[in-house]
PDB file of C-alpha atoms in Angstrom:
ATOM      1  CA  THR A 287      -0.163   0.118   0.199  1.00  0.00           C
ATOM      2  CA  PRO A 288       1.064   3.636  -0.882  1.00  0.00           C
ATOM      3  CA  ASN A 289       2.697   5.711   2.190  1.00  0.00           C
ATOM      4  CA  ASP A 290       1.031   9.030   1.866  1.00  0.00           C
ATOM      5  CA  ASP A 291       0.512   8.516  -1.840  1.00  0.00           C
ATOM      6  CA  PHE A 292       4.186   7.235  -2.263  1.00  0.00           C
ATOM      7  CA  VAL A 293       5.100   3.874  -3.317  1.00  0.00           C
ATOM      8  CA  PRO A 294       8.415   2.701  -1.063  1.00  0.00           C
ATOM      9  CA  THR A 295       9.484  -0.184  -2.740  1.00  0.00           C
ATOM     10  CA  PRO A 296      10.823  -0.950  -6.295  1.00  0.00           C
ATOM     11  CA  LEU A 297       8.309  -1.754  -8.708  1.00  0.00           C
ATOM     12  CA  PHE A 298      10.389  -3.482 -11.357  1.00  0.00           C
ATOM     13  CA  ASP A 299      13.655  -5.591 -11.302  1.00  0.00           C
ATOM     14  CA  VAL A 300      16.853  -3.946 -10.636  1.00  0.00           C
ATOM     15  CA  GLY A 301      20.236  -5.453 -10.955  1.00  0.00           C
ATOM     16  CA  ASP A 302      22.149  -7.552 -13.688  1.00  0.00           C
ATOM     17  CA  GLY A 303      20.375  -9.053 -16.417  1.00  0.00           C
ATOM     18  CA  ILE A 304      17.268  -6.078 -16.822  1.00  0.00           C
ATOM     19  CA  ARG A 305      15.348  -6.509 -20.205  1.00  0.00           C
ATOM     20  CA  PHE A 306      13.348  -3.772 -21.291  1.00  0.00           C
ATOM     21  CA  VAL A 307      11.864  -3.429 -24.824  1.00  0.00           C
ATOM     22  CA  LEU A 308       9.604  -0.394 -25.160  1.00  0.00           C
ATOM     23  CA  ASN A 309       6.117  -0.593 -25.443  1.00  0.00           C
ATOM     24  CA  ARG A 310       6.110  -4.161 -25.161  1.00  0.00           C
ATOM     25  CA  GLY A 311       4.757  -4.316 -21.368  1.00  0.00           C
ATOM     26  CA  ASN A 312       6.424  -5.801 -18.144  1.00  0.00           C
ATOM     27  CA  TYR A 313       6.918  -2.327 -16.704  1.00  0.00           C
ATOM     28  CA  LEU A 314       4.901   0.171 -15.676  1.00  0.00           C
ATOM     29  CA  PRO A 315       3.040   2.369 -18.696  1.00  0.00           C
ATOM     30  CA  ALA A 316       4.589   5.275 -17.313  1.00  0.00           C
ATOM     31  CA  ILE A 317       8.178   4.097 -17.521  1.00  0.00           C
ATOM     32  CA  HIS A 318       7.553   3.121 -21.384  1.00  0.00           C
ATOM     33  CA  THR A 319       6.121   6.858 -21.588  1.00  0.00           C
ATOM     34  CA  LEU A 320       9.017   8.509 -19.822  1.00  0.00           C
ATOM     35  CA  VAL A 321      11.904   6.354 -21.884  1.00  0.00           C
ATOM     36  CA  SER A 322      10.169   7.135 -25.364  1.00  0.00           C
ATOM     37  CA  THR A 323      11.040  11.025 -24.267  1.00  0.00           C
ATOM     38  CA  LEU A 324      14.876   9.862 -23.531  1.00  0.00           C
ATOM     39  CA  LYS A 325      17.148  10.395 -26.287  1.00  0.00           C
ATOM     40  CA  VAL A 326      19.978   7.408 -26.714  1.00  0.00           C
ATOM     41  CA  GLY A 327      22.559   7.553 -23.698  1.00  0.00           C
ATOM     42  CA  GLN A 328      20.471   9.828 -21.694  1.00  0.00           C
ATOM     43  CA  SER A 329      19.141   9.202 -18.202  1.00  0.00           C
ATOM     44  CA  THR A 330      16.874  10.632 -15.740  1.00  0.00           C
ATOM     45  CA  THR A 331      16.692  10.730 -11.747  1.00  0.00           C
ATOM     46  CA  ASN A 332      14.373  11.476  -9.290  1.00  0.00           C
ATOM     47  CA  THR A 333      11.485  11.095 -11.537  1.00  0.00           C
ATOM     48  CA  SER A 334       7.749  10.707 -10.123  1.00  0.00           C
ATOM     49  CA  LEU A 335       5.731   8.012 -12.420  1.00  0.00           C
ATOM     50  CA  ASP A 336       2.143   7.121 -11.853  1.00  0.00           C
ATOM     51  CA  ALA A 337       2.244   3.604  -9.859  1.00  0.00           C
ATOM     52  CA  GLY A 338       0.532   1.974 -12.341  1.00  0.00           C
ATOM     53  CA  TRP A 339      -3.574   2.605 -10.939  1.00  0.00           C
ATOM     54  CA  GLY A 340      -4.284   6.044 -12.614  1.00  0.00           C
ATOM     55  CA  THR A 341      -5.492   8.751 -10.507  1.00  0.00           C
ATOM     56  CA  LYS A 342      -8.168   8.719  -7.419  1.00  0.00           C
ATOM     57  CA  ARG A 343     -11.764   9.295  -8.797  1.00  0.00           C
ATOM     58  CA  PRO A 344     -13.549  11.471  -6.531  1.00  0.00           C
ATOM     59  CA  GLU A 345     -16.794   9.980  -7.806  1.00  0.00           C
ATOM     60  CA  LEU A 346     -15.501   6.743  -6.283  1.00  0.00           C
ATOM     61  CA  ILE A 347     -15.789   8.311  -2.921  1.00  0.00           C
ATOM     62  CA  ALA A 348     -18.803   8.762  -0.625  1.00  0.00           C
ATOM     63  CA  THR A 349     -19.571   9.983   2.770  1.00  0.00           C
ATOM     64  CA  ILE A 350     -22.752   8.148   4.149  1.00  0.00           C
ATOM     65  CA  ALA A 351     -24.843   9.509   7.142  1.00  0.00           C
ATOM     66  CA  LYS A 352     -25.487   7.234   9.754  1.00  0.00           C
ATOM     67  CA  GLU A 353     -29.207   7.651  10.049  1.00  0.00           C
ATOM     68  CA  PRO A 354     -31.485   5.842  12.911  1.00  0.00           C
ATOM     69  CA  ASN A 355     -32.398   2.556  11.306  1.00  0.00           C
ATOM     70  CA  THR A 356     -36.043   2.072  11.175  1.00  0.00           C
ATOM     71  CA  ASN A 357     -36.041  -1.053   9.526  1.00  0.00           C
ATOM     72  CA  ASN A 358     -35.398  -4.038  12.050  1.00  0.00           C
ATOM     73  CA  ASP A 359     -35.153  -7.611  11.594  1.00  0.00           C
ATOM     74  CA  GLU A 360     -37.777 -10.100  12.675  1.00  0.00           C
ATOM     75  CA  ASP A 361     -36.103 -10.481  15.855  1.00  0.00           C
ATOM     76  CA  GLY A 362     -36.243  -6.395  16.429  1.00  0.00           C
ATOM     77  CA  SER A 363     -32.624  -5.649  16.178  1.00  0.00           C
ATOM     78  CA  SER A 364     -31.269  -3.307  13.939  1.00  0.00           C
ATOM     79  CA  SER A 365     -29.731  -4.567  10.179  1.00  0.00           C
ATOM     80  CA  MET A 366     -27.069  -1.836  10.806  1.00  0.00           C
ATOM     81  CA  ASP A 367     -24.570  -1.876  13.435  1.00  0.00           C
ATOM     82  CA  TYR A 368     -22.882   1.371  12.746  1.00  0.00           C
ATOM     83  CA  ASN A 369     -20.577   0.737  15.973  1.00  0.00           C
ATOM     84  CA  ALA A 370     -18.827  -2.235  13.707  1.00  0.00           C
ATOM     85  CA  ILE A 371     -17.867   0.006  10.922  1.00  0.00           C
ATOM     86  CA  GLN A 372     -14.071   0.986  11.722  1.00  0.00           C
ATOM     87  CA  VAL A 373     -11.549   2.833   9.361  1.00  0.00           C
ATOM     88  CA  GLY A 374     -10.086  -0.022   6.903  1.00  0.00           C
ATOM     89  CA  ASN A 375     -13.203  -2.384   6.742  1.00  0.00           C
ATOM     90  CA  GLU A 376     -13.936  -3.765   3.486  1.00  0.00           C
ATOM     91  CA  LEU A 377     -17.597  -3.453   2.408  1.00  0.00           C
ATOM     92  CA  TYR A 378     -19.475  -4.733  -0.676  1.00  0.00           C
ATOM     93  CA  LEU A 379     -21.587  -2.580  -2.346  1.00  0.00           C
ATOM     94  CA  SER A 380     -25.151  -3.652  -4.240  1.00  0.00           C
ATOM     95  CA  ASP A 381     -23.503  -4.253  -7.451  1.00  0.00           C
ATOM     96  CA  GLY A 382     -20.818  -6.426  -6.286  1.00  0.00           C
ATOM     97  CA  SER A 383     -17.980  -3.795  -6.191  1.00  0.00           C
ATOM     98  CA  LYS A 384     -15.573  -3.629  -3.073  1.00  0.00           C
ATOM     99  CA  CYS A 385     -14.835  -0.501  -1.338  1.00  0.00           C
ATOM    100  CA  ARG A 386     -12.764   0.200   2.144  1.00  0.00           C
ATOM    101  CA  VAL A 387     -14.157   2.505   4.865  1.00  0.00           C
ATOM    102  CA  THR A 388     -11.454   5.475   4.908  1.00  0.00           C
ATOM    103  CA  HIS A 389     -13.016   7.665   7.631  1.00  0.00           C
ATOM    104  CA  VAL A 390     -15.846   7.172  10.272  1.00  0.00           C
ATOM    105  CA  THR A 391     -17.217  10.212  12.595  1.00  0.00           C
ATOM    106  CA  ASP A 392     -20.095   9.952  14.983  1.00  0.00           C
ATOM    107  CA  ASN A 393     -22.361  11.137  12.354  1.00  0.00           C
ATOM    108  CA  ASP A 394     -21.175   9.600   8.793  1.00  0.00           C
ATOM    109  CA  PHE A 395     -18.614   7.586   7.165  1.00  0.00           C
ATOM    110  CA  THR A 396     -16.726   7.691   4.433  1.00  0.00           C
ATOM    111  CA  ILE A 397     -16.105   4.868   1.759  1.00  0.00           C
ATOM    112  CA  ASP A 398     -13.633   4.762  -1.311  1.00  0.00           C
ATOM    113  CA  ALA A 399     -13.999   2.325  -4.136  1.00  0.00           C
ATOM    114  CA  ASN A 400     -11.027   3.199  -5.710  1.00  0.00           C
ATOM    115  CA  PRO A 401      -8.236   0.699  -6.030  1.00  0.00           C
ATOM    116  CA  PRO A 402      -5.632   0.923  -2.977  1.00  0.00           C
ATOM    117  CA  LEU A 403      -2.802   2.605  -5.135  1.00  0.00           C
ATOM    118  CA  ALA A 404      -4.965   4.583  -7.169  1.00  0.00           C
ATOM    119  CA  GLY A 405      -3.152   8.257  -7.097  1.00  0.00           C
ATOM    120  CA  ALA A 406       0.033   6.702  -5.707  1.00  0.00           C
ATOM    121  CA  ILE A 407       3.393   7.770  -7.199  1.00  0.00           C
ATOM    122  CA  TYR A 408       6.627   5.764  -7.626  1.00  0.00           C
ATOM    123  CA  GLN A 409       9.730   7.967  -7.045  1.00  0.00           C
ATOM    124  CA  GLY A 410      12.918   6.576  -9.068  1.00  0.00           C
TER     125      GLY A 410
END
């Protein structure tokens, strides 16, 4: 997982015997894009790259109010236990997609259906 939107570990091979063929996969698309802009023999350092999951999409983040539950189960208990919702919980939406709880207050909670590394960068 990212550390403040920064990926600290290498995302590609390092050392001897590295094989890289431009635009033939095996590496982050951003690396292919960067290399395609370099001249033969040119190098670059301290470059930030998209870690491969794209940008975070705000439309996949929602804050949901903790409303009093008027729908009770047959035994009279509430069907939603807001006390069980904690940051880091994974929930499934009605369409089957997965999201994570990212923030909880007394009145609401926030879910994020973006991939965990969306918006993360790789510094190389």
